[in-house]
PDB file of C-alpha atoms in Angstrom:
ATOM      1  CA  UNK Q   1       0.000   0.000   0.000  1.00  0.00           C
ATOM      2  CA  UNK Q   2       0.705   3.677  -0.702  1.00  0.00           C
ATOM      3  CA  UNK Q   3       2.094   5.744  -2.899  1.00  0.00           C
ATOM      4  CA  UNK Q   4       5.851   5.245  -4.244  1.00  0.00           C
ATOM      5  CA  UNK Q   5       7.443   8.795  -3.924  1.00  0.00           C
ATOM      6  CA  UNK Q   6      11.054   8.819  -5.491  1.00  0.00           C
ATOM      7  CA  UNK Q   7      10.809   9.781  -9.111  1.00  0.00           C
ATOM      8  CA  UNK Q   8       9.857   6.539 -11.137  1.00  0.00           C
ATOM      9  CA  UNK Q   9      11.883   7.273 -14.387  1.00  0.00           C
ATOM     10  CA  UNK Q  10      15.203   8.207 -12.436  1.00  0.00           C
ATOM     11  CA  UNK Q  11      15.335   5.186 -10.013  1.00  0.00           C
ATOM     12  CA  UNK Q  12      14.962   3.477 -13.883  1.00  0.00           C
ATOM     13  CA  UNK Q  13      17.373   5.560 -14.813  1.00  0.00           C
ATOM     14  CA  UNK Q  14      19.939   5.258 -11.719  1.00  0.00           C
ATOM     15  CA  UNK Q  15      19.907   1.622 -12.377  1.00  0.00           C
ATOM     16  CA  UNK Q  16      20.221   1.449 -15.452  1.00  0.00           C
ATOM     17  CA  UNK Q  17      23.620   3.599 -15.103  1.00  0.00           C
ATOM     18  CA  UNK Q  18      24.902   1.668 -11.649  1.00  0.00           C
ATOM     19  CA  UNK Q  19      28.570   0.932 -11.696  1.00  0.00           C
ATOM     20  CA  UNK Q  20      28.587  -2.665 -11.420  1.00  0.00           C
ATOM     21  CA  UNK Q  21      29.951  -4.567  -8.261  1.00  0.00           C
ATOM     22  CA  UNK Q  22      33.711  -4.982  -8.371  1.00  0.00           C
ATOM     23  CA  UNK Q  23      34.295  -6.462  -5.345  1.00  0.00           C
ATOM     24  CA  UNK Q  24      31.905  -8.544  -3.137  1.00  0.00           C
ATOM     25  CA  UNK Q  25      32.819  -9.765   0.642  1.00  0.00           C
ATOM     26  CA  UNK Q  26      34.105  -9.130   4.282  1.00  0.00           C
ATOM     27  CA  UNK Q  27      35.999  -6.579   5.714  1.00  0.00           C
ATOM     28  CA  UNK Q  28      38.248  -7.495   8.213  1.00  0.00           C
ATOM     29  CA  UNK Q  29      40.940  -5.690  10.340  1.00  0.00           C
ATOM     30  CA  UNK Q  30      44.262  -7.246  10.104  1.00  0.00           C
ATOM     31  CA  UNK Q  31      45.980  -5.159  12.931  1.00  0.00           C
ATOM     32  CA  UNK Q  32      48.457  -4.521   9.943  1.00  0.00           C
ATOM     33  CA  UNK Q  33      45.608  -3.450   7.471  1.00  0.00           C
ATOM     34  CA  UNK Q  34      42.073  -3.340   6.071  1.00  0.00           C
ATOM     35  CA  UNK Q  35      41.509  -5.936   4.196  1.00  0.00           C
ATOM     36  CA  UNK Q  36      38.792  -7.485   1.782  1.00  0.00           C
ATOM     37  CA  UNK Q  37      37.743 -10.794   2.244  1.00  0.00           C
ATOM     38  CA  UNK Q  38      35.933 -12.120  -1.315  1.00  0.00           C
ATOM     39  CA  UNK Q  39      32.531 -13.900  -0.324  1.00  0.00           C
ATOM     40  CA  UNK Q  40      29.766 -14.168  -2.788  1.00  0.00           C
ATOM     41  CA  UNK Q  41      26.900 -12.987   0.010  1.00  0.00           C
ATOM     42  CA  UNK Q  42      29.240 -10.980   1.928  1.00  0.00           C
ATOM     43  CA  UNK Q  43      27.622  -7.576   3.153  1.00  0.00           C
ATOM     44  CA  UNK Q  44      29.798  -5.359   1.457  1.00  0.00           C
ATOM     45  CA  UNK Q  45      29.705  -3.862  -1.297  1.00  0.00           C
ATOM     46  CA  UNK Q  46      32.148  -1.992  -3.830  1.00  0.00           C
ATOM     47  CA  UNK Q  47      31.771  -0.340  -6.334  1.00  0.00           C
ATOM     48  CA  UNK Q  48      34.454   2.021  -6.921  1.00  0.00           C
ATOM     49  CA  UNK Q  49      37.724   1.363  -5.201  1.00  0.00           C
ATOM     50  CA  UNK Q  50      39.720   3.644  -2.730  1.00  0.00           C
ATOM     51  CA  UNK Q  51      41.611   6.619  -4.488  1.00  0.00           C
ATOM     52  CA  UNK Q  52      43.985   8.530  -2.684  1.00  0.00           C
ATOM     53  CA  UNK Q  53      43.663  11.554  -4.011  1.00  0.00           C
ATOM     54  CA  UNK Q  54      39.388  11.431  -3.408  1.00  0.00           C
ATOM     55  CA  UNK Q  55      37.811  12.294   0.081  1.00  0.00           C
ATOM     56  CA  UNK Q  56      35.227  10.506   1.217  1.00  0.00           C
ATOM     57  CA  UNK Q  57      31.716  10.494   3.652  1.00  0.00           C
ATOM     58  CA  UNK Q  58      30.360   7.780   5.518  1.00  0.00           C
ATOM     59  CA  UNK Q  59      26.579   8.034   6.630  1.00  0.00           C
ATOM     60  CA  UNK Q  60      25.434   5.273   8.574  1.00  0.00           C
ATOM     61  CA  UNK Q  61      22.018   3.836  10.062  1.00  0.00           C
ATOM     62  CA  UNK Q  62      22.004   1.481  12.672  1.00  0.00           C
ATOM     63  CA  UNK Q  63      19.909  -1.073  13.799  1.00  0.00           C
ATOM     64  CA  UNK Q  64      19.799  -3.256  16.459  1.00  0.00           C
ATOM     65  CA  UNK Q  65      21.789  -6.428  15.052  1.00  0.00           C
ATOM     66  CA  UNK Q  66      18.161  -8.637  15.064  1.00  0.00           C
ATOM     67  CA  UNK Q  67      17.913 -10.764  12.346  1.00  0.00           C
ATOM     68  CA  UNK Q  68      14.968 -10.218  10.320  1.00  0.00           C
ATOM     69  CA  UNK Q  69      14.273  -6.721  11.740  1.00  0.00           C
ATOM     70  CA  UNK Q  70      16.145  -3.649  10.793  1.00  0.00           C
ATOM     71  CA  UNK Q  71      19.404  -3.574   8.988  1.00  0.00           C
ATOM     72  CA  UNK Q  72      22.498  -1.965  10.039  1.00  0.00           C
ATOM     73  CA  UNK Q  73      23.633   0.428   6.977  1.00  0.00           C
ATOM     74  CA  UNK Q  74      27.068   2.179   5.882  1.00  0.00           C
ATOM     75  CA  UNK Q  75      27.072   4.095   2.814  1.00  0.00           C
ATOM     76  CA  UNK Q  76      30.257   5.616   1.275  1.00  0.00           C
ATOM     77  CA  UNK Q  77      30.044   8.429  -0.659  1.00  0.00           C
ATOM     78  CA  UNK Q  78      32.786  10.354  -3.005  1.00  0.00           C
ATOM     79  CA  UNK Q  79      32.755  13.782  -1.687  1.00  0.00           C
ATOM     80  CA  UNK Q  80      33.136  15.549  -4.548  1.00  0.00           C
ATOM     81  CA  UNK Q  81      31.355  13.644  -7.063  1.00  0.00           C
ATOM     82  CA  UNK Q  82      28.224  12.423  -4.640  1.00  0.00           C
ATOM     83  CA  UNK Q  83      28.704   8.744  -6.255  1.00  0.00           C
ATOM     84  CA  UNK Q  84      27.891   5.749  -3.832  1.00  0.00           C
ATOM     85  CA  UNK Q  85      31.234   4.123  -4.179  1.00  0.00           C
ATOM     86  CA  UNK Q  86      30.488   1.024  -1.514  1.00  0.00           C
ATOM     87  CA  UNK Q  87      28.290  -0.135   0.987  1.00  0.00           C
ATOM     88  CA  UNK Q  88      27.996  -2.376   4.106  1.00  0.00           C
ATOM     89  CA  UNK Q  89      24.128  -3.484   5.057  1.00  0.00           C
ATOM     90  CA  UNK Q  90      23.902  -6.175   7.684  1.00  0.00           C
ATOM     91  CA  UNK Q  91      22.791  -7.271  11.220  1.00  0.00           C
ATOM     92  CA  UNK Q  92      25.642  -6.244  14.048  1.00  0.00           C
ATOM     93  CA  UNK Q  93      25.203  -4.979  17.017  1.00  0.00           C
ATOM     94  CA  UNK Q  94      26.094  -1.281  17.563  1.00  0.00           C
ATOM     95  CA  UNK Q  95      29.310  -1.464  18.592  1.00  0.00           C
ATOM     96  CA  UNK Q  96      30.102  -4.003  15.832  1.00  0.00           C
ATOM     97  CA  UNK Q  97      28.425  -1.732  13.362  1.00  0.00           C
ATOM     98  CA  UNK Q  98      30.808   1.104  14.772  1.00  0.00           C
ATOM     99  CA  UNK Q  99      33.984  -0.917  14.237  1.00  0.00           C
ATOM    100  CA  UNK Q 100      32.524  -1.633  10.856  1.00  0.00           C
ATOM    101  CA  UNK Q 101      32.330   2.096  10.452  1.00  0.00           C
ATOM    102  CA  UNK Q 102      36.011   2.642  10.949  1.00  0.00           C
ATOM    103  CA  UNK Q 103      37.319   0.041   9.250  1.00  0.00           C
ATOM    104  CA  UNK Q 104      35.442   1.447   6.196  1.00  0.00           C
ATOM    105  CA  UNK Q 105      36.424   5.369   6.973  1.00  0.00           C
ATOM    106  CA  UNK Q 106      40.377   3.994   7.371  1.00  0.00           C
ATOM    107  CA  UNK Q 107      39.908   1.697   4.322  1.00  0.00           C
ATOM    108  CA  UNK Q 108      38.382   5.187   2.282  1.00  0.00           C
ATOM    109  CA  UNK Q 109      41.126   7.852   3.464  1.00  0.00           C
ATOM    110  CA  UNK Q 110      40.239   8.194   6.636  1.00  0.00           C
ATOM    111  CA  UNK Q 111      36.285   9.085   5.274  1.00  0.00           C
ATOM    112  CA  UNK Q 112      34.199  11.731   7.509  1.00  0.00           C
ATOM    113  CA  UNK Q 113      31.619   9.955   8.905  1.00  0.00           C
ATOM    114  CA  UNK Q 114      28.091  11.196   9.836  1.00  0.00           C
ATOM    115  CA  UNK Q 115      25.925   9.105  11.956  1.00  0.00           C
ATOM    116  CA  UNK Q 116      22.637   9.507  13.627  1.00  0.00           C
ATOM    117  CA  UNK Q 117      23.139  10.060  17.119  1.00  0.00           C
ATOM    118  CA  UNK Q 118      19.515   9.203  18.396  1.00  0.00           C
ATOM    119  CA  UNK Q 119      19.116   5.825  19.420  1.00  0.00           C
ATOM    120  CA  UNK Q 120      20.556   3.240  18.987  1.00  0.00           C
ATOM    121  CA  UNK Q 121      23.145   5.017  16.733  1.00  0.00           C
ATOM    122  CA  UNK Q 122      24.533   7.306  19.900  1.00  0.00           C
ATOM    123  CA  UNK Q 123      26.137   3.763  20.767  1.00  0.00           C
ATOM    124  CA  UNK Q 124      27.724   3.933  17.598  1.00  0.00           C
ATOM    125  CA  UNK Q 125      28.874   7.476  17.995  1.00  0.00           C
ATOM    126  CA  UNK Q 126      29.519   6.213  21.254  1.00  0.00           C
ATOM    127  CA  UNK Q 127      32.041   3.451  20.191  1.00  0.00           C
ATOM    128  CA  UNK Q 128      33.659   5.375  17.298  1.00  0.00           C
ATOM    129  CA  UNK Q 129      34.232   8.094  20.026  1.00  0.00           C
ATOM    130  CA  UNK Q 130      35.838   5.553  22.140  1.00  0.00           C
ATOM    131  CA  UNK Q 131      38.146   3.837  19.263  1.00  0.00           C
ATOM    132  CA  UNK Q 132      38.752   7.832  18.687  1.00  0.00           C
ATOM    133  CA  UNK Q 133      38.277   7.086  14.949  1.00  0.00           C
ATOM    134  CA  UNK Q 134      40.051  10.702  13.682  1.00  0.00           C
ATOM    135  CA  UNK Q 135      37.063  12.271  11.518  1.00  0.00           C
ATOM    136  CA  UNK Q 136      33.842  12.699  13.155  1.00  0.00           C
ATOM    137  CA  UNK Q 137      30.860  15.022  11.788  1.00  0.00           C
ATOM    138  CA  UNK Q 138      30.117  17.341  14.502  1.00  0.00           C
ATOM    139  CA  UNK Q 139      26.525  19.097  14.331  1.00  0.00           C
ATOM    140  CA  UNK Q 140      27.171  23.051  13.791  1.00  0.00           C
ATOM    141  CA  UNK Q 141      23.738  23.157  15.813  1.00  0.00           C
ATOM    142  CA  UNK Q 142      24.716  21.321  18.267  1.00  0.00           C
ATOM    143  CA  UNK Q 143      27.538  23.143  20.070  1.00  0.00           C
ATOM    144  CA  UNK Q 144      29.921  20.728  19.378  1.00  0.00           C
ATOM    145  CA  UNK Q 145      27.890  17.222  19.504  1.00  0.00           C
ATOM    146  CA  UNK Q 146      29.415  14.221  17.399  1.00  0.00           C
ATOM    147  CA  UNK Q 147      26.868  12.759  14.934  1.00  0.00           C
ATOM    148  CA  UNK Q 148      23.079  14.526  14.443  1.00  0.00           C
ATOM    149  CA  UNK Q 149      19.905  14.133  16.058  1.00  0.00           C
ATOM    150  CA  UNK Q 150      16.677  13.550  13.485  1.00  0.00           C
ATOM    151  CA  UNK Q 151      12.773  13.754  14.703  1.00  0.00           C
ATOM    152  CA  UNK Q 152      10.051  12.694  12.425  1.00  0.00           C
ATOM    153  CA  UNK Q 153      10.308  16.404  10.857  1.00  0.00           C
ATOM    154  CA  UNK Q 154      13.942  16.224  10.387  1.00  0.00           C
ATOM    155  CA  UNK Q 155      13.671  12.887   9.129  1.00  0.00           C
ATOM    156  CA  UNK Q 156      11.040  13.999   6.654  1.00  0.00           C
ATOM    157  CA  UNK Q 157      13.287  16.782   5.608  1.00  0.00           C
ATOM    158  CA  UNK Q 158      16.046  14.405   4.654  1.00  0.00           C
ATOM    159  CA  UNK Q 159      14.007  12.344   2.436  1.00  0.00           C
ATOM    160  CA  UNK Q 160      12.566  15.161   1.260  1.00  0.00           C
ATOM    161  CA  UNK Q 161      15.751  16.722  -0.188  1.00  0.00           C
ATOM    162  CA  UNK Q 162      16.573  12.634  -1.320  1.00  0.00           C
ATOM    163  CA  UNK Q 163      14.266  12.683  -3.395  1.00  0.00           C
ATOM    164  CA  UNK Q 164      15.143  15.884  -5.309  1.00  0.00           C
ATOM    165  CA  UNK Q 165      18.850  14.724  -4.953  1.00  0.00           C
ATOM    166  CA  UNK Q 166      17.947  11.142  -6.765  1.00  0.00           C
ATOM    167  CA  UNK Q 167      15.166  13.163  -9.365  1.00  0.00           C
ATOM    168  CA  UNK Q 168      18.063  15.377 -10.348  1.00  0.00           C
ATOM    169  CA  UNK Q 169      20.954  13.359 -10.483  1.00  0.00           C
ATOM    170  CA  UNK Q 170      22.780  15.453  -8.091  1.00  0.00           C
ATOM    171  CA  UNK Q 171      23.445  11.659  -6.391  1.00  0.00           C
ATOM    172  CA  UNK Q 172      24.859   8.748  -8.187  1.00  0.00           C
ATOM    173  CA  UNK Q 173      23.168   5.417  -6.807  1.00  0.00           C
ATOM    174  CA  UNK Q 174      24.802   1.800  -7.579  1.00  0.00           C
ATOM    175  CA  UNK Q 175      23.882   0.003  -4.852  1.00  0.00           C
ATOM    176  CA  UNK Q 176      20.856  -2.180  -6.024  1.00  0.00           C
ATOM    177  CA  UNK Q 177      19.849  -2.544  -2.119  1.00  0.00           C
ATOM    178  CA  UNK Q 178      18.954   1.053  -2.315  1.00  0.00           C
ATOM    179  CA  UNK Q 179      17.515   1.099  -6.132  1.00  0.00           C
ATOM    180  CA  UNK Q 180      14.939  -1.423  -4.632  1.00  0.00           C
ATOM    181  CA  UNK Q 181      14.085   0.531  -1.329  1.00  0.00           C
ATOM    182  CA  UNK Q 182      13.579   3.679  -4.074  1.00  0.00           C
ATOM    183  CA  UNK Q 183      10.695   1.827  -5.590  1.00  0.00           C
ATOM    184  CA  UNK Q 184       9.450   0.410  -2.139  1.00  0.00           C
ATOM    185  CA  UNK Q 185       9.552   3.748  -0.586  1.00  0.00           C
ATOM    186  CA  UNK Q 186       6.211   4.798  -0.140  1.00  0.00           C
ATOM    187  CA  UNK Q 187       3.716   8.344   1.214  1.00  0.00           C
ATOM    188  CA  UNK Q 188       0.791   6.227   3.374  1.00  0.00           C
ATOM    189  CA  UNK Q 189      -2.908   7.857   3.360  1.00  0.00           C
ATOM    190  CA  UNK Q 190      -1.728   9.281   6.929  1.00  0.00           C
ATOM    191  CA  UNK Q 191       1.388  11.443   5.501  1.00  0.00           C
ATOM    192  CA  UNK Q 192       4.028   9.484   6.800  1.00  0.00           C
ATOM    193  CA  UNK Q 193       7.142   8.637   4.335  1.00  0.00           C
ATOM    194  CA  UNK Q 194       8.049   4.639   4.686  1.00  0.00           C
ATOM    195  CA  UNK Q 195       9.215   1.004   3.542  1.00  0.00           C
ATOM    196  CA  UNK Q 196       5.741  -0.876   1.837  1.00  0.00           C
ATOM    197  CA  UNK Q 197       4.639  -2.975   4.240  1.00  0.00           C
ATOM    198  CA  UNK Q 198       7.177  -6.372   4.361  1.00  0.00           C
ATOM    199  CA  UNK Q 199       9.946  -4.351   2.651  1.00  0.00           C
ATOM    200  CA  UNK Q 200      12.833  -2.016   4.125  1.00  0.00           C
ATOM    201  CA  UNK Q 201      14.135   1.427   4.179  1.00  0.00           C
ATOM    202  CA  UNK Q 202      17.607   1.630   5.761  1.00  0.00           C
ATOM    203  CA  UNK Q 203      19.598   2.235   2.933  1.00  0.00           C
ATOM    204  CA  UNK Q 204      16.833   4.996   2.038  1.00  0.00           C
ATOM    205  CA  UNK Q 205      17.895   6.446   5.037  1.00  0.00           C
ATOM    206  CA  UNK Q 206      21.430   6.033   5.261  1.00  0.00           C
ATOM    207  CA  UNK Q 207      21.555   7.804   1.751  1.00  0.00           C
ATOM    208  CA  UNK Q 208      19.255  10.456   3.061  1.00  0.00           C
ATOM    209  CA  UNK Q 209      21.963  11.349   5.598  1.00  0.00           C
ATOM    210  CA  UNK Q 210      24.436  12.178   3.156  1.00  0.00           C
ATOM    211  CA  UNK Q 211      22.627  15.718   2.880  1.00  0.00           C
ATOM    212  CA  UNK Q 212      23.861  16.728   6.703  1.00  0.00           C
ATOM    213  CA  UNK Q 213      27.454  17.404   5.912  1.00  0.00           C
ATOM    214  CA  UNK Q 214      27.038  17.701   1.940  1.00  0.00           C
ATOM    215  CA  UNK Q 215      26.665  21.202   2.508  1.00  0.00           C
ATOM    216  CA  UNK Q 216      29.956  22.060   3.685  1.00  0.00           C
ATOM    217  CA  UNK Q 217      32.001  19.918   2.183  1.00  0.00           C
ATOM    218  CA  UNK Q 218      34.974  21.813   2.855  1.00  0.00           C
ATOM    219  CA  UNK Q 219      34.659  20.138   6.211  1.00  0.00           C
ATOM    220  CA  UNK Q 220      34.810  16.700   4.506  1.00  0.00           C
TER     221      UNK Q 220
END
């Protein structure tokens, strides 16, 4: 039920122009390196490798680590070109999912990441806080706090400005987790913005959160 809100032709179109996936696995922390492990369902996902001369932003949004509920989400973003280069979706706990996080942000140049700070990702910024991962979005609003709080206006806010972002191309998508949550992403009778019913919406969200620190991305 309800109506699908994300621009029909340029989800089409964003998958029909997806980078394909060049690497498929598990990332795992060598206490040398970051390293790749290939595995053919692995959660993460590649699609553009690591350049050194590219910055990079991680949004995340994190669920609980209960199988068949909520997933657990890292995006990575190119910071200049707004291109999903790779992402993680999974069930972890939160302070899994934030050792997850920095493994990615070390793997990507040492990526800014941005994560909700309402529950249960202020564990997360918790955790990263506590591994004192180097690059951590701090809220201009928030006199200093690490991550961002969202409310269901904030949160409809985000979407909102996804959905111009994916309608005008000012986001590259590859991830086909997130084309299918576009076309599952529906406006209910009552006004509120959601997964269909029996479908998911995390990677809609963790792409949403790119927006917070797109706008100074001098910061980045």
């Amino acid at each position: 039920s309800g109506a699908m809100i994300f621009d029909w032709e340029a989800v089409e179109t964003q998958e029909k122009e997806a980078a394909p996936i060049k690497w498929r696995g598990d990332v795992r922390d060598t206490g040398l390196e970051v390293k790749i492990e290939p595995n053919k369902d692995g959660p993460f996902l590649v699609f553009k490798s690591p350049d050194e001369k590219r910055k990079y932003l991680l949004t995340g949004d994190a669920g609980l680590g209960i199988r068949g509920k909520d997933y657990s989400v890292w995006d990575v973003f190119d910071a200049q070109s707004w291109e999903q280069v790779a992402q993680w979706r999974g069930h972890v706990e939160p302070d899994r999912f934030a050792k997850i996080g920095q493994m990615l942000g070390a793997l990507y140049n040492w990526a800014l990441i941005a994560q909700e700070n309402n529950y249960p990702g202020n564990a997360v910024v918790q955790e990263l806080s506590r591994l004192e991962y180097p690059n951590l979005y701090l809220n201009p609003e928030g006199r200093g706090e690490v991550g961002f709080r969202t409310s269901t206006k904030t949160k409809d806010l985000m979407v909102t400005a996804g959905l111009a972002s994916v309608r005008d191309y000012d986001v590259k998508i590859n991830s086909p987790h997130t084309i299918e949550e576009l076309r599952t992403f529906v406006a209910l009778d009552g006004g509120q913005m959601e997964a269909q019913s029996g479908c998911h919406d995390d990677t809609v969200l963790a792409a949403a959160g790119y927006g917070k620190p797109s706008a100074s991305t001098a910061k980045v």
